[in-house]
PDB file of C-alpha atoms in Angstrom:
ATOM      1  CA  UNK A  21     -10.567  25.522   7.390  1.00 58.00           C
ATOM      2  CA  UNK A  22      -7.617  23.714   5.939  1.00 64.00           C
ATOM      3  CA  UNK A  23      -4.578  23.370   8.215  1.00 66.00           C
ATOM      4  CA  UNK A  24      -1.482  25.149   6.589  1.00 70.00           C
ATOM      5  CA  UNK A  25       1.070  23.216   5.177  1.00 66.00           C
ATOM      6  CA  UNK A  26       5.018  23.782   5.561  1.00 66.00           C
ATOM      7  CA  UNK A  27       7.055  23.371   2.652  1.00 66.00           C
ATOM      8  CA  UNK A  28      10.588  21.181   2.769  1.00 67.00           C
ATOM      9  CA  UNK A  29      13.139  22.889   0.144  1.00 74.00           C
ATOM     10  CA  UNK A  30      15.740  20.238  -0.774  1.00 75.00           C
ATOM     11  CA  UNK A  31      18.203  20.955  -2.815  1.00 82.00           C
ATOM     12  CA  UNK A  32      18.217  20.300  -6.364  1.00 85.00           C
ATOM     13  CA  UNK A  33      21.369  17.935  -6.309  1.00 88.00           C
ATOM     14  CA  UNK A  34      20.128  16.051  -3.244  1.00 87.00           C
ATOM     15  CA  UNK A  35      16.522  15.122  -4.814  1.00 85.00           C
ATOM     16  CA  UNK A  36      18.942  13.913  -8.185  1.00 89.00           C
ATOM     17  CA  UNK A  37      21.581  12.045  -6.137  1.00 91.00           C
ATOM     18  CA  UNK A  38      18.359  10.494  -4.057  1.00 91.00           C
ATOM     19  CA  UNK A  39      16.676   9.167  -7.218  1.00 92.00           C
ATOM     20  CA  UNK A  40      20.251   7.541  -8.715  1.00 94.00           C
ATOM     21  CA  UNK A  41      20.504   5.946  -5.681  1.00 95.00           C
ATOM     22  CA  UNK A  42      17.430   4.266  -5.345  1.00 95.00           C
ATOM     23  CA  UNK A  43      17.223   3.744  -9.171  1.00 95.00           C
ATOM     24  CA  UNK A  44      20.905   2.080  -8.675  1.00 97.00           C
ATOM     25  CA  UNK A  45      19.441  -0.099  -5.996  1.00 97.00           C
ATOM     26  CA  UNK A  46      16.447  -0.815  -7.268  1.00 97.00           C
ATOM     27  CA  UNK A  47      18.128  -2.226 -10.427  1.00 97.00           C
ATOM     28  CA  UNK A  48      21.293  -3.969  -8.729  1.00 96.00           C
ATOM     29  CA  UNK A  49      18.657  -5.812  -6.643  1.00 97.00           C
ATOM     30  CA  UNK A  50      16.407  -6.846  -9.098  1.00 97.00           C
ATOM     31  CA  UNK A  51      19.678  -8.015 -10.963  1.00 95.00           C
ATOM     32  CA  UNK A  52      20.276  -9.868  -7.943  1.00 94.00           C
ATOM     33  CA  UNK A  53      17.220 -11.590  -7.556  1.00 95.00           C
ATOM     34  CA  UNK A  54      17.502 -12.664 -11.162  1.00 94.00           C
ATOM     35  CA  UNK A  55      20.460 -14.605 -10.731  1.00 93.00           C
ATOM     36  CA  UNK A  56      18.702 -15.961  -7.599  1.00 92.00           C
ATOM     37  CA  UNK A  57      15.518 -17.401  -9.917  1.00 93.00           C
ATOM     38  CA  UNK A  58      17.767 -18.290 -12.683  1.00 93.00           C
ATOM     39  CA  UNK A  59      20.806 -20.495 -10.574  1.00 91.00           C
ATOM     40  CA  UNK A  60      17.523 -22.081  -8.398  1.00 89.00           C
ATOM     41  CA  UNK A  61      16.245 -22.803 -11.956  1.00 93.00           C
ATOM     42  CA  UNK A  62      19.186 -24.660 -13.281  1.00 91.00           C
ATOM     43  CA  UNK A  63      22.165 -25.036 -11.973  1.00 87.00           C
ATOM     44  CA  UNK A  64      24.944 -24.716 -14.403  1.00 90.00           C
ATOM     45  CA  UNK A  65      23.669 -20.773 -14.967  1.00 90.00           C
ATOM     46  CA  UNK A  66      26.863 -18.902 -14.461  1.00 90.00           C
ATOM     47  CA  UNK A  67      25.941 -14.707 -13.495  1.00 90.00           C
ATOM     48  CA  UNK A  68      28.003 -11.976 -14.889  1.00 91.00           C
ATOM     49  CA  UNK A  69      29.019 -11.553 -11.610  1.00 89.00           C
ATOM     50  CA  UNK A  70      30.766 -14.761 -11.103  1.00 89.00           C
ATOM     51  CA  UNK A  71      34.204 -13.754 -11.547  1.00 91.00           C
ATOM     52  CA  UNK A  72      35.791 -17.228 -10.655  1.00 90.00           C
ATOM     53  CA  UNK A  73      35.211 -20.254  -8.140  1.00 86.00           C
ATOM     54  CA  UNK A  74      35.973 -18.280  -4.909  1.00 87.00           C
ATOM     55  CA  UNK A  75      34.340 -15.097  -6.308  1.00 89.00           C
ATOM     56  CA  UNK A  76      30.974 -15.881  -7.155  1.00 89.00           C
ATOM     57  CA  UNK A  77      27.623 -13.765  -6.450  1.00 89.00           C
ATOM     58  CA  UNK A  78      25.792 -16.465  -7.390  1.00 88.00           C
ATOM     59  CA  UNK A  79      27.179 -18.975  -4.595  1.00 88.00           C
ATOM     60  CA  UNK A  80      26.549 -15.811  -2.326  1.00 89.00           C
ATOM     61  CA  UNK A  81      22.746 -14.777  -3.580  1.00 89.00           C
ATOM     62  CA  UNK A  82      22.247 -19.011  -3.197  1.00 86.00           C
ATOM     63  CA  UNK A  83      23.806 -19.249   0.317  1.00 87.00           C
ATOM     64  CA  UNK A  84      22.082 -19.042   3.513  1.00 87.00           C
ATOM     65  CA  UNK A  85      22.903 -15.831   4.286  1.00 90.00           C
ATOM     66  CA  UNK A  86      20.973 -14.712   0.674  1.00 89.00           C
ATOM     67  CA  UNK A  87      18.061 -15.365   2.590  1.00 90.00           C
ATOM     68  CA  UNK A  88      16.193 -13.346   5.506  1.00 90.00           C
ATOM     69  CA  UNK A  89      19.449 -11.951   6.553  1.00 90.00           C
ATOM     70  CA  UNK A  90      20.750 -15.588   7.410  1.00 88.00           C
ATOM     71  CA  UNK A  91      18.935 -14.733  10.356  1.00 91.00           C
ATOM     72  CA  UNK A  92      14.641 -15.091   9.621  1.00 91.00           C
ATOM     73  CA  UNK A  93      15.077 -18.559   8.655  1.00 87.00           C
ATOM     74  CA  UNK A  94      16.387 -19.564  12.154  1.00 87.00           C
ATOM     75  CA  UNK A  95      13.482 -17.508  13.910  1.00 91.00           C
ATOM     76  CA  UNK A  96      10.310 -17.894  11.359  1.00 90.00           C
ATOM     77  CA  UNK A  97      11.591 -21.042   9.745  1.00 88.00           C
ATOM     78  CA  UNK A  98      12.798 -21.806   6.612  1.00 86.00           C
ATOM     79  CA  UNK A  99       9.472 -21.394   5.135  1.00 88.00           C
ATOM     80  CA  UNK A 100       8.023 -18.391   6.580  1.00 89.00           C
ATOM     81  CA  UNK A 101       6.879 -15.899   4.416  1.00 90.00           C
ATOM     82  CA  UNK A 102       9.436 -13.363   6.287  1.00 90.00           C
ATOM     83  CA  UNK A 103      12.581 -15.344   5.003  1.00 90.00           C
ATOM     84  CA  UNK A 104      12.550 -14.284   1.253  1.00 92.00           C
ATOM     85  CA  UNK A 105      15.863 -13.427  -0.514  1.00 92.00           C
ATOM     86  CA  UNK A 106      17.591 -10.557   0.391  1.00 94.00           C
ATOM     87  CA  UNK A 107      16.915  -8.829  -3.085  1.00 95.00           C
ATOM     88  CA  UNK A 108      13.416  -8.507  -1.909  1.00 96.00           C
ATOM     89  CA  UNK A 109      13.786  -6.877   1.132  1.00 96.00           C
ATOM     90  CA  UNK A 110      16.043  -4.486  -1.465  1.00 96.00           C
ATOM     91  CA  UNK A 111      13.378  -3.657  -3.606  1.00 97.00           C
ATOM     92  CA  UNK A 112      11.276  -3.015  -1.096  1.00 97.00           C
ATOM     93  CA  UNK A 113      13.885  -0.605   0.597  1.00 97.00           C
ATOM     94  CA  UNK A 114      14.678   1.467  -2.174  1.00 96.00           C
ATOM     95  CA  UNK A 115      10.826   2.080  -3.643  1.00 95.00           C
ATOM     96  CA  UNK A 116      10.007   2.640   0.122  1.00 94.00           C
ATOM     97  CA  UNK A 117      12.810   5.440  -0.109  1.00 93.00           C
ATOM     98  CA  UNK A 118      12.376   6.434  -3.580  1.00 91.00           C
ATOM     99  CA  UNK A 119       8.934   7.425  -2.449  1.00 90.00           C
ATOM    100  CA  UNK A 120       9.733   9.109   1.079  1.00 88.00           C
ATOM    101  CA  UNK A 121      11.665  11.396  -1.243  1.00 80.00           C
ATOM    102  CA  UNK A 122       8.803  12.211  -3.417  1.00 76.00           C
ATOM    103  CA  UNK A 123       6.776  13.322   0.468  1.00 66.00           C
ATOM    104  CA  UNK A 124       8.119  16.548   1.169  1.00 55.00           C
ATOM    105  CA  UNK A 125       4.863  18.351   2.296  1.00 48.00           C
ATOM    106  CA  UNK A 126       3.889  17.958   6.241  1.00 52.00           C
ATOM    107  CA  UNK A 127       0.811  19.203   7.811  1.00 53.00           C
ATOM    108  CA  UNK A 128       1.197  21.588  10.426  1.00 51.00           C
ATOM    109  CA  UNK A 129      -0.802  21.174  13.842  1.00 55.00           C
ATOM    110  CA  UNK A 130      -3.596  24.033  14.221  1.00 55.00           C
ATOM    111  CA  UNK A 131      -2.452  26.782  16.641  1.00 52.00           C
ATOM    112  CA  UNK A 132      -5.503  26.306  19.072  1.00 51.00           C
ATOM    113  CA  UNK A 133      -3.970  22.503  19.379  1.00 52.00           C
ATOM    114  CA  UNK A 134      -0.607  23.849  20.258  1.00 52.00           C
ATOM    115  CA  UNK A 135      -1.853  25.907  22.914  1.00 54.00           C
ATOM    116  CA  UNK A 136      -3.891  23.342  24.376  1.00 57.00           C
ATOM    117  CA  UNK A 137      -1.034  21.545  25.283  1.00 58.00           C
ATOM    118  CA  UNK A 138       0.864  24.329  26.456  1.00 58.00           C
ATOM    119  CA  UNK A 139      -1.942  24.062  29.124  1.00 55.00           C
ATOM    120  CA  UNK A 140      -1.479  20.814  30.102  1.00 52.00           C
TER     121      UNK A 140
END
């Protein structure tokens, strides 16, 4: 016999606002890791988001902080496979939520295994 399942309602607006989100950072990062490519690749590329000398995402995406965090390439070493540009670890983040979203059915636990451990 199958278990029953509970349900999750979430609001209409939340599920819509959830998916913008994670559409909006799925996009802004892969933007991101374009200019990261493209500035390794040659190094006169100027972003759309370079705004002047002292504002530049590019300088920022380049930087050692655009990497692991600033922080994974101290621990794992520069060329670990943990320290990859911070984009990626924004992709990763937003599909990873984009898809929690889309889980909204849980399995509920069998009533003779809830009062087994009420015994214990």
């Amino acid at each position: 016999m199958a278990a029953p399942v509970l349900r999750v309602s979430t609001p209409r607006w939340e599920r819509i606002a959830r998916l913008l989100v994670c559409v909006l950072g799925i996009l802004l990062s892969l933007y991101a890791f374009h200019v990261e490519t493209e500035k390794s690749r040659d190094t006169n590329y100027r972003a759309m988001c370079d705004v002047s000398n002292s504002i530049s995402c590019s300088k920022v995406f380049t930087s050692r902080w655009g990497r692991g965090f600033g922080l994974l390439g101290s621990i794992f070493g520069n060329d670990s496979a943990m320290n990859q540009p911070n984009s990626v670890y924004g992709i990763v983040f937003y599909v990873f939520q984009l898809l929690l979203g889309k889980t909204l059915v849980f399995p509920l636990p069998q009533a003779h295994a809830i009062q087994r451990m009420g015994r214990c």
